[in-house]
Coordinates of N, CA and C in Angstrom, one line a residue:
M1 N -23.2 -28.7 8.6 CA -22.6 -27.7 7.8 C -21.8 -26.8 8.7
K2 N -20.6 -26.4 8.3 CA -19.7 -25.6 9.1 C -20.2 -24.1 9.0
K3 N -19.9 -23.3 10.1 CA -20.2 -21.9 10.1 C -18.9 -21.2 9.9
V4 N -19.0 -19.9 9.6 CA -17.8 -19.1 9.4 C -16.8 -19.2 10.6
E5 N -17.3 -19.1 11.8 CA -16.4 -19.1 12.9 C -15.6 -20.4 13.0
D6 N -16.1 -21.5 12.4 CA -15.4 -22.7 12.4 C -14.1 -22.6 11.6
Y7 N -14.0 -21.6 10.7 CA -12.8 -21.4 9.9 C -11.8 -20.4 10.5
V8 N -12.1 -19.8 11.6 CA -11.2 -18.8 12.2 C -10.3 -19.6 13.1
R9 N -9.0 -19.2 13.0 CA -8.0 -19.8 13.9 C -7.8 -18.8 15.0
S10 N -7.9 -19.3 16.2 CA -7.7 -18.5 17.4 C -6.3 -18.8 18.0
I11 N -5.5 -17.7 18.2 CA -4.2 -17.9 18.7 C -4.1 -17.2 20.0
P12 N -3.9 -18.0 21.1 CA -3.9 -17.4 22.4 C -2.5 -16.7 22.7
D13 N -2.6 -15.7 23.5 CA -1.4 -14.9 23.9 C -0.7 -14.3 22.8
F14 N -1.4 -13.8 21.8 CA -0.8 -13.0 20.7 C -1.6 -11.8 20.4
P15 N -1.1 -10.6 20.3 CA 0.4 -10.3 20.4 C 0.9 -10.1 21.8
E16 N 0.1 -10.3 22.8 CA 0.6 -10.3 24.2 C -0.2 -11.2 25.0
P17 N 0.3 -11.6 26.2 CA -0.4 -12.5 27.1 C -1.9 -12.0 27.4
G18 N -2.8 -12.9 27.4 CA -4.2 -12.6 27.7 C -5.0 -12.3 26.5
I19 N -4.4 -12.0 25.3 CA -5.1 -11.7 24.1 C -5.3 -12.9 23.3
I20 N -6.5 -13.1 22.7 CA -6.7 -14.2 21.8 C -6.8 -13.6 20.4
F21 N -5.9 -13.8 19.5 CA -5.8 -13.3 18.2 C -6.8 -14.1 17.3
R22 N -7.7 -13.4 16.6 CA -8.6 -14.1 15.7 C -8.1 -14.0 14.3
D23 N -7.6 -15.0 13.7 CA -6.9 -15.0 12.4 C -7.9 -15.3 11.3
V24 N -8.0 -14.2 10.5 CA -8.9 -14.3 9.3 C -8.3 -15.1 8.1
T25 N -7.0 -15.2 8.1 CA -6.4 -15.9 7.0 C -6.9 -17.3 6.8
T26 N -7.3 -18.0 7.8 CA -7.8 -19.3 7.7 C -9.2 -19.4 7.0
I27 N -9.9 -18.3 7.1 CA -11.2 -18.2 6.4 C -10.8 -18.0 4.9
L28 N -9.9 -17.2 4.6 CA -9.5 -17.0 3.2 C -8.9 -18.2 2.5
Q29 N -8.2 -19.0 3.2 CA -7.5 -20.2 2.6 C -8.5 -21.3 2.3
D30 N -9.7 -21.3 2.8 CA -10.6 -22.3 2.5 C -11.8 -21.8 1.6
P31 N -12.0 -22.4 0.5 CA -13.0 -21.9 -0.4 C -14.4 -21.8 0.2
D32 N -14.7 -22.8 1.1 CA -16.0 -22.8 1.7 C -16.1 -21.7 2.8
G33 N -15.0 -21.5 3.5 CA -15.0 -20.4 4.5 C -15.1 -19.1 3.9
L34 N -14.4 -18.8 2.8 CA -14.4 -17.6 2.1 C -15.8 -17.3 1.5
R35 N -16.4 -18.3 1.0 CA -17.8 -18.2 0.4 C -18.8 -17.9 1.6
L36 N -18.7 -18.5 2.7 CA -19.6 -18.3 3.8 C -19.4 -16.8 4.3
A37 N -18.2 -16.3 4.4 CA -17.9 -15.0 4.9 C -18.5 -13.9 4.0
V38 N -18.2 -14.1 2.7 CA -18.8 -13.1 1.7 C -20.3 -13.2 1.6
D39 N -20.8 -14.4 1.5 CA -22.3 -14.6 1.5 C -22.9 -14.0 2.8
G40 N -22.3 -14.2 3.9 CA -22.8 -13.6 5.2 C -22.9 -12.1 5.1
I41 N -21.9 -11.5 4.5 CA -22.0 -10.0 4.3 C -23.1 -9.7 3.3
M42 N -23.2 -10.4 2.2 CA -24.2 -10.1 1.2 C -25.6 -10.3 1.8
D43 N -25.8 -11.3 2.7 CA -27.1 -11.5 3.3 C -27.6 -10.2 4.1
F44 N -26.6 -9.5 4.7 CA -27.0 -8.3 5.4 C -27.4 -7.2 4.4
L45 N -27.0 -7.3 3.2 CA -27.3 -6.2 2.2 C -28.4 -6.5 1.2
K46 N -29.0 -7.7 1.3 CA -30.0 -8.1 0.3 C -31.1 -7.1 0.1
D47 N -31.5 -6.4 1.2 CA -32.6 -5.5 1.0 C -32.2 -4.0 1.2
V48 N -30.9 -3.8 1.1 CA -30.3 -2.4 1.3 C -30.1 -1.8 -0.1
D49 N -30.6 -0.5 -0.2 CA -30.4 0.3 -1.4 C -29.1 1.0 -1.3
F50 N -28.1 0.7 -2.1 CA -26.8 1.3 -2.1 C -26.2 1.4 -3.4
D51 N -25.2 2.3 -3.6 CA -24.5 2.5 -4.8 C -23.1 2.0 -4.9
M52 N -22.4 2.1 -3.7 CA -20.9 1.9 -3.7 C -20.6 1.0 -2.4
V53 N -19.5 0.3 -2.6 CA -18.9 -0.4 -1.4 C -17.6 0.3 -1.2
V54 N -17.3 0.6 0.1 CA -16.0 1.2 0.5 C -15.3 0.2 1.4
G55 N -14.0 0.0 1.2 CA -13.3 -0.9 2.1 C -11.9 -0.4 2.3
P56 N -11.5 -0.5 3.6 CA -10.1 -0.1 3.9 C -9.1 -1.2 3.6
E57 N -7.9 -0.7 3.3 CA -6.8 -1.7 3.0 C -6.5 -2.5 4.3
S58 N -6.1 -3.6 4.2 CA -6.1 -4.5 3.0 C -7.2 -5.5 3.0
R59 N -7.7 -5.8 4.2 CA -8.7 -6.9 4.3 C -10.1 -6.4 3.9
G60 N -10.3 -5.1 4.0 CA -11.6 -4.5 3.5 C -11.6 -4.7 2.0
F61 N -10.5 -4.7 1.3 CA -10.5 -5.0 -0.1 C -10.9 -6.4 -0.4
I62 N -10.3 -7.3 0.4 CA -10.5 -8.8 0.2 C -11.9 -9.1 0.3
F63 N -12.7 -8.6 1.3 CA -14.1 -8.9 1.5 C -15.0 -8.0 0.7
G64 N -14.6 -6.7 0.5 CA -15.4 -5.7 -0.1 C -15.6 -5.9 -1.6
V65 N -14.5 -6.3 -2.3 CA -14.5 -6.4 -3.7 C -15.4 -7.5 -4.2
P66 N -15.4 -8.7 -3.6 CA -16.3 -9.7 -4.1 C -17.8 -9.4 -3.8
V67 N -18.0 -8.6 -2.7 CA -19.4 -8.2 -2.5 C -19.8 -7.2 -3.5
A68 N -19.0 -6.2 -3.9 CA -19.3 -5.2 -4.9 C -19.5 -5.9 -6.2
Y69 N -18.6 -6.9 -6.6 CA -18.7 -7.6 -7.8 C -20.0 -8.4 -7.9
A70 N -20.3 -9.2 -6.9 CA -21.5 -10.0 -6.9 C -22.8 -9.2 -6.9
M71 N -22.8 -8.0 -6.3 CA -24.0 -7.2 -6.2 C -24.0 -6.0 -7.3
H72 N -23.0 -6.1 -8.2 CA -22.9 -5.2 -9.3 C -22.9 -3.7 -8.9
K73 N -21.9 -3.5 -7.9 CA -21.7 -2.1 -7.4 C -20.3 -1.7 -7.6
G74 N -19.9 -0.5 -7.5 CA -18.5 0.0 -7.6 C -17.9 -0.2 -6.2
F75 N -16.5 -0.2 -6.3 CA -15.7 -0.4 -5.1 C -14.8 0.8 -4.9
V76 N -14.7 1.4 -3.7 CA -13.8 2.5 -3.4 C -12.8 2.0 -2.4
P77 N -11.5 2.0 -2.7 CA -10.4 1.6 -1.8 C -10.1 2.8 -0.9
V78 N -9.9 2.5 0.4 CA -9.4 3.5 1.4 C -8.0 3.0 1.7
R79 N -7.0 3.9 1.6 CA -5.6 3.5 1.8 C -4.9 4.3 2.8
K80 N -3.8 3.8 3.2 CA -2.9 4.6 4.1 C -2.4 5.8 3.4
K81 N -2.0 6.8 4.1 CA -1.6 8.1 3.6 C -0.5 7.9 2.6
G82 N -0.6 8.6 1.4 CA 0.4 8.6 0.4 C 0.4 7.4 -0.6
K83 N -0.6 6.6 -0.6 CA -0.7 5.4 -1.5 C -1.6 5.6 -2.7
L84 N -2.4 6.7 -2.7 CA -3.3 6.9 -3.8 C -2.7 8.0 -4.8
P85 N -2.9 7.8 -6.1 CA -2.2 8.6 -7.0 C -2.9 10.0 -7.4
C86 N -4.1 10.1 -7.1 CA -4.9 11.3 -7.5 C -5.1 12.2 -6.3
E87 N -5.9 13.3 -6.5 CA -6.2 14.2 -5.4 C -7.1 13.4 -4.3
T88 N -6.7 13.5 -3.1 CA -7.3 12.7 -2.0 C -7.9 13.6 -1.0
I89 N -8.8 13.0 -0.2 CA -9.3 13.5 1.1 C -8.7 12.6 2.2
S90 N -8.3 13.2 3.3 CA -7.7 12.4 4.3 C -8.4 12.6 5.7
M91 N -8.2 11.7 6.6 CA -8.7 11.8 7.9 C -7.7 11.1 8.9
E92 N -7.4 11.8 10.0 CA -6.5 11.2 11.0 C -7.4 10.6 12.1
Y93 N -6.9 9.5 12.6 CA -7.7 8.9 13.7 C -6.7 8.3 14.7
E94 N -7.2 8.1 15.9 CA -6.3 7.6 17.0 C -6.2 6.1 17.1
L95 N -4.9 5.7 17.3 CA -4.6 4.3 17.6 C -4.3 4.2 19.1
E96 N -4.1 2.9 19.5 CA -3.8 2.7 20.9 C -2.6 3.5 21.3
Y97 N -1.6 3.5 20.5 CA -0.4 4.3 20.8 C -0.1 5.2 19.6
G98 N -0.6 6.4 19.5 CA -0.4 7.4 18.4 C -1.6 7.6 17.6
S99 N -1.3 7.8 16.3 CA -2.4 8.1 15.3 C -2.0 7.6 14.0
A100 N -3.0 7.6 13.1 CA -2.7 7.2 11.7 C -3.6 8.0 10.8
V101 N -3.4 8.0 9.5 CA -4.1 8.7 8.5 C -4.6 7.8 7.4
V102 N -5.8 7.9 7.0 CA -6.3 7.2 5.9 C -6.8 8.2 4.8
E103 N -6.8 7.7 3.5 CA -7.2 8.6 2.4 C -8.1 7.8 1.4
M104 N -8.8 8.6 0.7 CA -9.6 8.1 -0.4 C -9.6 9.2 -1.5
H105 N -9.8 8.8 -2.8 CA -9.8 9.8 -3.8 C -11.0 10.7 -3.6
K106 N -10.7 12.0 -3.9 CA -11.7 13.0 -3.7 C -12.9 12.8 -4.6
D107 N -12.7 12.2 -5.8 CA -13.8 12.0 -6.7 C -14.5 10.6 -6.6
S108 N -14.1 9.9 -5.6 CA -14.6 8.5 -5.5 C -16.1 8.3 -5.0
I109 N -16.5 9.3 -4.3 CA -17.9 9.3 -3.8 C -18.6 10.6 -4.3
K110 N -19.7 10.4 -5.0 CA -20.5 11.6 -5.5 C -21.6 12.0 -4.5
P111 N -21.9 13.3 -4.4 CA -22.9 13.7 -3.5 C -24.2 12.9 -3.7
G112 N -24.8 12.4 -2.6 CA -26.0 11.7 -2.6 C -25.9 10.2 -2.8
Q113 N -24.7 9.7 -3.1 CA -24.5 8.3 -3.2 C -24.7 7.6 -1.8
K114 N -25.3 6.4 -1.9 CA -25.5 5.6 -0.7 C -24.3 4.6 -0.7
V115 N -23.7 4.5 0.5 CA -22.5 3.7 0.6 C -22.6 2.7 1.7
V116 N -22.0 1.5 1.4 CA -21.8 0.4 2.4 C -20.3 0.3 2.6
I117 N -19.9 0.2 3.9 CA -18.5 0.0 4.3 C -18.4 -1.5 4.6
V118 N -17.3 -2.2 4.1 CA -17.1 -3.6 4.4 C -15.6 -3.7 4.9
D119 N -15.5 -4.4 6.0 CA -14.1 -4.7 6.5 C -14.1 -6.0 7.2
D120 N -12.9 -6.5 7.5 CA -12.8 -7.9 8.1 C -13.2 -7.9 9.6
L121 N -12.8 -6.7 10.3 CA -12.9 -6.8 11.7 C -13.2 -5.4 12.3
I122 N -14.1 -5.4 13.3 CA -14.3 -4.1 14.1 C -13.7 -4.4 15.5
A123 N -12.8 -3.6 15.9 CA -12.2 -3.6 17.2 C -12.7 -2.4 17.9
T124 N -11.8 -1.3 17.9 CA -12.2 -0.1 18.6 C -13.0 0.9 17.7
G125 N -13.1 0.6 16.4 CA -14.0 1.4 15.5 C -13.3 2.7 15.0
G126 N -12.1 3.0 15.3 CA -11.5 4.3 14.9 C -11.3 4.4 13.4
T127 N -10.9 3.4 12.7 CA -10.7 3.4 11.3 C -12.0 3.7 10.6
I128 N -13.0 3.0 11.0 CA -14.3 3.1 10.3 C -14.9 4.5 10.6
Q129 N -14.7 5.0 11.8 CA -15.2 6.3 12.1 C -14.6 7.3 11.2
A130 N -13.3 7.2 10.9 CA -12.6 8.1 10.0 C -13.1 8.0 8.6
I131 N -13.4 6.8 8.2 CA -13.9 6.6 6.8 C -15.3 7.2 6.7
I132 N -16.1 7.0 7.7 CA -17.5 7.6 7.7 C -17.4 9.1 7.5
K133 N -16.5 9.8 8.2 CA -16.3 11.2 8.1 C -15.9 11.6 6.7
M134 N -15.0 10.9 6.1 CA -14.6 11.2 4.7 C -15.8 11.0 3.7
I135 N -16.5 9.9 3.8 CA -17.6 9.7 3.0 C -18.7 10.8 3.1
E136 N -19.0 11.2 4.3 CA -19.9 12.3 4.5 C -19.4 13.6 4.1
E137 N -18.1 13.9 4.2 CA -17.5 15.1 3.7 C -17.7 15.2 2.2
L138 N -17.6 14.1 1.5 CA -17.8 14.1 0.1 C -19.3 14.1 -0.3
G139 N -20.2 14.1 0.6 CA -21.6 14.1 0.3 C -22.3 12.8 0.2
G140 N -21.6 11.7 0.6 CA -22.2 10.4 0.5 C -22.9 10.1 1.8
E141 N -23.7 9.1 1.8 CA -24.5 8.6 2.9 C -24.2 7.2 3.3
V142 N -23.7 6.9 4.5 CA -23.4 5.6 4.9 C -24.7 4.9 5.3
V143 N -25.1 3.9 4.6 CA -26.3 3.2 4.9 C -26.2 1.9 5.6
R144 N -24.9 1.3 5.6 CA -24.7 0.1 6.3 C -23.2 -0.1 6.5
I145 N -22.8 -0.8 7.6 CA -21.4 -1.1 7.8 C -21.4 -2.6 8.2
C146 N -20.6 -3.4 7.4 CA -20.6 -4.8 7.6 C -19.1 -5.3 7.9
F147 N -19.0 -6.3 8.8 CA -17.8 -6.9 9.2 C -17.9 -8.4 9.2
V148 N -16.8 -9.0 9.0 CA -16.8 -10.5 9.1 C -16.8 -10.8 10.6
M149 N -15.9 -10.1 11.4 CA -15.7 -10.4 12.8 C -15.9 -9.1 13.6
E150 N -16.4 -9.3 14.8 CA -16.5 -8.2 15.8 C -15.9 -8.6 17.1
L151 N -15.0 -7.8 17.7 CA -14.5 -8.0 19.1 C -15.4 -7.1 20.0
A152 N -16.5 -7.6 20.4 CA -17.5 -6.7 21.2 C -16.9 -6.1 22.4
G153 N -15.9 -6.7 23.0 CA -15.3 -6.2 24.3 C -14.6 -4.9 24.1
L154 N -14.2 -4.6 22.9 CA -13.5 -3.4 22.6 C -14.4 -2.2 22.3
K155 N -15.7 -2.5 22.2 CA -16.8 -1.4 22.1 C -16.7 -0.5 20.9
G156 N -16.3 -1.1 19.8 CA -16.2 -0.3 18.5 C -17.5 0.2 18.1
R157 N -18.6 -0.5 18.3 CA -19.9 -0.1 17.9 C -20.3 1.3 18.5
E158 N -19.7 1.6 19.7 CA -20.1 2.9 20.3 C -19.6 4.0 19.5
K159 N -18.5 3.9 18.8 CA -18.1 5.0 17.9 C -18.9 5.1 16.6
L160 N -19.7 4.0 16.3 CA -20.5 4.0 15.1 C -22.0 4.1 15.4
K161 N -22.3 4.7 16.5 CA -23.7 4.9 16.9 C -24.4 5.7 15.8
G162 N -25.7 5.3 15.5 CA -26.4 6.0 14.5 C -26.3 5.4 13.1
Y163 N -25.5 4.4 13.0 CA -25.3 3.7 11.7 C -25.6 2.2 11.9
P164 N -26.3 1.6 11.0 CA -26.5 0.1 11.1 C -25.2 -0.7 10.9
V165 N -24.9 -1.5 11.9 CA -23.7 -2.3 11.9 C -24.0 -3.7 12.0
D166 N -23.4 -4.6 11.2 CA -23.6 -6.0 11.2 C -22.3 -6.7 11.2
S167 N -22.2 -7.8 11.9 CA -21.1 -8.7 11.9 C -21.5 -10.1 11.7
V168 N -20.8 -10.8 10.9 CA -21.1 -12.2 10.6 C -20.8 -13.0 11.9
I169 N -19.6 -12.7 12.6 CA -19.2 -13.4 13.8 C -19.0 -12.3 14.9
T170 N -19.5 -12.6 16.1 CA -19.2 -11.7 17.2 C -18.5 -12.5 18.3
Y171 N -17.4 -12.0 18.8 CA -16.7 -12.5 19.9 C -16.9 -11.5 21.1
E172 N -17.4 -12.0 22.2 CA -17.7 -11.2 23.3 C -16.5 -10.5 23.9
G173 N -15.4 -11.1 23.9 CA -14.2 -10.5 24.6 C -13.5 -9.6 23.6
N174 N -12.2 -9.4 23.9 CA -11.4 -8.5 23.1 C -10.1 -9.2 22.6

């Protein structure tokens, strides 16, 4: 039986020499790969008490929504600045070159709600760190963070210390 990592396409020297790009689209294109990835995340959550799934655009939507649906939970989208129609809360975070801002609706997390964050990839952890701050500012509690893939060499987990983090696949490099 194949494993999720068998569905990942690795592209050497992209976007620059020495980098191996891990392409998640090949997981999505295969029904068995997609099922393995979503089921892998749900396995991490089988004994976790939570109310909501939060996912950043766009691949956090792709993996977070089927998890929320299958586990009968709500889903909260986190978007880039200016994409949500109602009153939002926002958080700026650092990128390799510059910064970015993510937002979520102010009424999306209620005080005391237990939240799981789902995304496709953890690299440096900056996006997820910003999302955690927004959830906590709204009174929510992050009880688990789940990824399909982790690039351990970029040390994203260090920014997420104090939170349980799981990855279906871990690549030791970056």
